[in-house]
Amino acid sequence: GLISTDVDELVKAIGHIPSDAGELERAEIIAYLRSHASSSNLKIRAAVAQNLGRLPWRELTPTVFHLLNDADTIVRMNAARSLMQRPRLGALLEQAFISQGARAVDTLVRVIEMDRRRQRRLFEMIEKERLTVTRTTLIMSSPIMRRRYQRYLDSREGGLHGHDSVHQQSAAHS
């Protein structure tokens, strides 16, 4: 299980953590995951980062942020994908784009670029929840996201109801 010294067994156990664990079991699991998030073994950190998305417990959010800043790209990518699956995504993205380092922000932007399926929902969330830091970060960091977001705005009721275009916004920040 989660206390195994065998890396492959530990990675397998992390992948089988039940998301509906009881309160006591959950506290123990969280403690192990926090500990494993700082493991010197890449495989273990990558497994923790990968599985945090399916465990919706709020207590694990700091662990996701910790792994977003990992030295290894695979761990950061897994953590970014997990963040995208968590509840209260809008607030978490705002927090990540405000408080995390450049590597974490860059990784998050790349994961969002690659996840075309979620982009429309994310754009709707940006508008509905007024996620200005998220919007500005995506527009300024990624020409791809700038184009896709502009297309999204253009497709909404045939135009920009009260919105500046993305190009006007990025020009104003230059």
mmCIF file of C-alpha atoms in Angstrom:
data_model
loop_
_atom_site.group_PDB
_atom_site.id
_atom_site.type_symbol
_atom_site.label_atom_id
_atom_site.label_comp_id
_atom_site.label_asym_id
_atom_site.label_seq_id
_atom_site.Cartn_x
_atom_site.Cartn_y
_atom_site.Cartn_z
ATOM 1 C CA GLY A 1 0.000 0.000 0.000
ATOM 2 C CA LEU A 2 0.940 3.611 0.629
ATOM 3 C CA ILE A 3 3.682 2.611 3.090
ATOM 4 C CA SER A 4 5.428 0.224 0.706
ATOM 5 C CA THR A 5 9.132 0.691 0.042
ATOM 6 C CA ASP A 6 8.735 -0.882 -3.425
ATOM 7 C CA VAL A 7 8.324 1.983 -5.923
ATOM 8 C CA ASP A 8 6.081 0.094 -8.365
ATOM 9 C CA GLU A 9 3.822 -1.184 -5.581
ATOM 10 C CA LEU A 10 3.592 2.326 -4.116
ATOM 11 C CA VAL A 11 2.745 3.867 -7.521
ATOM 12 C CA LYS A 12 0.040 1.217 -7.998
ATOM 13 C CA ALA A 13 -1.386 1.915 -4.511
ATOM 14 C CA ILE A 14 -1.523 5.662 -5.228
ATOM 15 C CA GLY A 15 -3.542 4.906 -8.358
ATOM 16 C CA HIS A 16 -6.056 2.879 -6.350
ATOM 17 C CA ILE A 17 -6.833 5.381 -3.583
ATOM 18 C CA PRO A 18 -10.639 5.527 -3.251
ATOM 19 C CA SER A 19 -12.037 9.052 -3.654
ATOM 20 C CA ASP A 20 -14.836 8.204 -1.210
ATOM 21 C CA ALA A 21 -12.561 7.259 1.714
ATOM 22 C CA GLY A 22 -13.912 7.933 5.202
ATOM 23 C CA GLU A 23 -12.706 10.866 7.298
ATOM 24 C CA LEU A 24 -10.061 8.995 9.333
ATOM 25 C CA GLU A 25 -8.757 7.026 6.373
ATOM 26 C CA ARG A 26 -8.721 10.232 4.345
ATOM 27 C CA ALA A 27 -6.550 12.094 6.885
ATOM 28 C CA GLU A 28 -4.032 9.243 6.792
ATOM 29 C CA ILE A 29 -4.063 9.145 2.957
ATOM 30 C CA ILE A 30 -3.530 12.913 2.745
ATOM 31 C CA ALA A 31 -0.537 12.695 5.101
ATOM 32 C CA TYR A 32 1.031 9.956 2.951
ATOM 33 C CA LEU A 33 0.360 11.838 -0.293
ATOM 34 C CA ARG A 34 1.905 15.041 1.101
ATOM 35 C CA SER A 35 4.953 13.077 2.128
ATOM 36 C CA HIS A 36 5.215 11.275 -1.233
ATOM 37 C CA ALA A 37 4.860 14.600 -3.094
ATOM 38 C CA SER A 38 8.368 15.425 -1.851
ATOM 39 C CA SER A 39 9.869 12.021 -2.644
ATOM 40 C CA SER A 40 13.234 11.970 -4.368
ATOM 41 C CA ASN A 41 11.764 9.386 -6.774
ATOM 42 C CA LEU A 42 10.324 10.898 -9.957
ATOM 43 C CA LYS A 43 7.916 7.986 -10.516
ATOM 44 C CA ILE A 44 6.345 8.501 -7.093
ATOM 45 C CA ARG A 45 5.981 12.299 -7.462
ATOM 46 C CA ALA A 46 4.526 11.847 -10.965
ATOM 47 C CA ALA A 47 1.986 9.300 -9.651
ATOM 48 C CA VAL A 48 0.914 11.602 -6.811
ATOM 49 C CA ALA A 49 0.543 14.536 -9.228
ATOM 50 C CA GLN A 50 -1.431 12.422 -11.693
ATOM 51 C CA ASN A 51 -3.905 11.132 -9.117
ATOM 52 C CA LEU A 52 -4.688 14.362 -7.261
ATOM 53 C CA GLY A 53 -7.246 15.328 -9.922
ATOM 54 C CA ARG A 54 -9.558 12.453 -9.083
ATOM 55 C CA LEU A 55 -9.330 13.096 -5.332
ATOM 56 C CA PRO A 56 -11.478 16.210 -4.834
ATOM 57 C CA TRP A 57 -10.457 16.829 -1.217
ATOM 58 C CA ARG A 58 -9.708 20.497 -0.496
ATOM 59 C CA GLU A 59 -6.847 19.539 1.831
ATOM 60 C CA LEU A 60 -4.880 18.342 -1.207
ATOM 61 C CA THR A 61 -4.930 21.693 -3.052
ATOM 62 C CA PRO A 62 -1.635 22.871 -1.464
ATOM 63 C CA THR A 63 -0.067 19.586 -2.597
ATOM 64 C CA VAL A 64 -1.200 20.236 -6.180
ATOM 65 C CA PHE A 65 0.387 23.706 -6.012
ATOM 66 C CA HIS A 66 3.580 22.227 -4.535
ATOM 67 C CA LEU A 67 3.814 19.729 -7.426
ATOM 68 C CA LEU A 68 3.084 22.464 -9.998
ATOM 69 C CA ASN A 69 6.509 23.845 -9.046
ATOM 70 C CA ASP A 70 8.373 20.516 -9.247
ATOM 71 C CA ALA A 71 11.728 20.497 -11.013
ATOM 72 C CA ASP A 72 10.521 17.786 -13.424
ATOM 73 C CA THR A 73 8.268 18.618 -16.384
ATOM 74 C CA ILE A 74 6.302 15.353 -16.158
ATOM 75 C CA VAL A 75 5.354 16.039 -12.550
ATOM 76 C CA ARG A 76 4.352 19.642 -13.365
ATOM 77 C CA MET A 77 2.257 18.500 -16.367
ATOM 78 C CA ASN A 78 0.472 15.878 -14.250
ATOM 79 C CA ALA A 79 -0.150 18.439 -11.493
ATOM 80 C CA ALA A 80 -1.538 20.956 -14.009
ATOM 81 C CA ARG A 81 -3.886 18.314 -15.466
ATOM 82 C CA SER A 82 -4.992 17.424 -11.937
ATOM 83 C CA LEU A 83 -5.650 21.075 -11.127
ATOM 84 C CA MET A 84 -7.918 21.275 -14.195
ATOM 85 C CA GLN A 85 -10.051 18.435 -12.752
ATOM 86 C CA ARG A 86 -10.495 19.914 -9.287
ATOM 87 C CA PRO A 87 -13.646 21.542 -7.901
ATOM 88 C CA ARG A 88 -13.736 25.372 -7.845
ATOM 89 C CA LEU A 89 -11.419 25.505 -10.866
ATOM 90 C CA GLY A 90 -11.908 29.233 -11.502
ATOM 91 C CA ALA A 91 -10.701 30.250 -8.046
ATOM 92 C CA LEU A 92 -7.822 27.758 -8.237
ATOM 93 C CA LEU A 93 -6.643 29.094 -11.616
ATOM 94 C CA GLU A 94 -6.737 32.675 -10.343
ATOM 95 C CA GLN A 95 -4.735 31.607 -7.278
ATOM 96 C CA ALA A 96 -2.238 29.628 -9.386
ATOM 97 C CA PHE A 97 -1.666 32.447 -11.880
ATOM 98 C CA ILE A 98 -1.211 34.978 -9.049
ATOM 99 C CA SER A 99 0.898 32.995 -6.595
ATOM 100 C CA GLN A 100 2.875 30.366 -8.515
ATOM 101 C CA GLY A 101 6.294 30.614 -10.140
ATOM 102 C CA ALA A 102 6.972 31.091 -13.854
ATOM 103 C CA ARG A 103 7.509 27.371 -14.526
ATOM 104 C CA ALA A 104 4.178 26.489 -12.904
ATOM 105 C CA VAL A 105 2.322 29.212 -14.843
ATOM 106 C CA ASP A 106 3.953 28.183 -18.128
ATOM 107 C CA THR A 107 3.073 24.517 -17.542
ATOM 108 C CA LEU A 108 -0.527 25.391 -16.720
ATOM 109 C CA VAL A 109 -0.841 27.507 -19.884
ATOM 110 C CA ARG A 110 0.585 24.632 -22.000
ATOM 111 C CA VAL A 111 -1.838 22.112 -20.467
ATOM 112 C CA ILE A 112 -4.767 24.458 -21.180
ATOM 113 C CA GLU A 113 -3.526 24.912 -24.771
ATOM 114 C CA MET A 114 -3.503 21.124 -25.271
ATOM 115 C CA ASP A 115 -6.923 20.521 -23.715
ATOM 116 C CA ARG A 116 -9.188 21.802 -26.496
ATOM 117 C CA ARG A 117 -12.120 19.872 -25.031
ATOM 118 C CA ARG A 118 -12.154 22.003 -21.871
ATOM 119 C CA GLN A 119 -11.312 25.369 -23.444
ATOM 120 C CA ARG A 120 -14.845 26.501 -24.262
ATOM 121 C CA ARG A 121 -15.967 25.681 -20.725
ATOM 122 C CA LEU A 122 -12.926 27.538 -19.407
ATOM 123 C CA PHE A 123 -13.706 30.584 -21.586
ATOM 124 C CA GLU A 124 -17.290 30.578 -20.299
ATOM 125 C CA MET A 125 -15.979 30.353 -16.748
ATOM 126 C CA ILE A 126 -13.570 33.263 -17.390
ATOM 127 C CA GLU A 127 -16.526 35.440 -18.447
ATOM 128 C CA LYS A 128 -19.040 34.238 -15.846
ATOM 129 C CA GLU A 129 -16.687 34.327 -12.843
ATOM 130 C CA ARG A 130 -14.724 37.368 -14.089
ATOM 131 C CA LEU A 131 -11.374 35.568 -13.945
ATOM 132 C CA THR A 132 -9.342 38.566 -15.081
ATOM 133 C CA VAL A 133 -5.940 37.241 -14.002
ATOM 134 C CA THR A 134 -6.590 33.935 -15.792
ATOM 135 C CA ARG A 135 -7.804 35.706 -18.937
ATOM 136 C CA THR A 136 -4.884 38.146 -19.001
ATOM 137 C CA THR A 137 -2.316 35.416 -18.313
ATOM 138 C CA LEU A 138 -3.657 33.186 -21.112
ATOM 139 C CA ILE A 139 -3.885 36.072 -23.591
ATOM 140 C CA MET A 140 -0.421 37.433 -22.791
ATOM 141 C CA SER A 141 1.373 34.073 -22.488
ATOM 142 C CA SER A 142 -0.016 32.220 -25.469
ATOM 143 C CA PRO A 143 -0.712 33.398 -29.022
ATOM 144 C CA ILE A 144 -2.692 30.147 -29.458
ATOM 145 C CA MET A 145 -4.989 30.917 -26.522
ATOM 146 C CA ARG A 146 -5.267 34.559 -27.600
ATOM 147 C CA ARG A 147 -6.627 33.424 -31.019
ATOM 148 C CA ARG A 148 -8.941 30.789 -29.546
ATOM 149 C CA TYR A 149 -10.313 33.173 -26.945
ATOM 150 C CA GLN A 150 -10.912 35.822 -29.620
ATOM 151 C CA ARG A 151 -12.771 33.241 -31.732
ATOM 152 C CA TYR A 152 -14.846 32.330 -28.693
ATOM 153 C CA LEU A 153 -15.734 36.008 -28.095
ATOM 154 C CA ASP A 154 -16.548 36.501 -31.787
ATOM 155 C CA SER A 155 -18.810 33.450 -31.830
ATOM 156 C CA ARG A 156 -20.899 34.650 -28.888
ATOM 157 C CA GLU A 157 -23.999 36.274 -30.325
ATOM 158 C CA GLY A 158 -22.061 37.455 -33.331
ATOM 159 C CA GLY A 159 -19.797 39.848 -31.530
ATOM 160 C CA LEU A 160 -18.333 41.503 -28.502
ATOM 161 C CA HIS A 161 -21.160 42.706 -26.270
ATOM 162 C CA GLY A 162 -19.332 45.238 -24.162
ATOM 163 C CA HIS A 163 -15.979 43.438 -24.461
ATOM 164 C CA ASP A 164 -12.811 44.844 -25.905
ATOM 165 C CA SER A 165 -11.280 42.484 -28.360
ATOM 166 C CA VAL A 166 -8.354 40.408 -27.171
ATOM 167 C CA HIS A 167 -6.123 42.273 -29.616
ATOM 168 C CA GLN A 168 -7.095 45.612 -28.090
ATOM 169 C CA GLN A 169 -6.433 44.223 -24.594
ATOM 170 C CA SER A 170 -3.021 42.805 -25.501
ATOM 171 C CA ALA A 171 -2.053 46.015 -27.303
ATOM 172 C CA ALA A 172 -2.994 48.024 -24.209
ATOM 173 C CA HIS A 173 -0.687 45.852 -22.074
ATOM 174 C CA SER A 174 2.262 46.123 -24.464
#
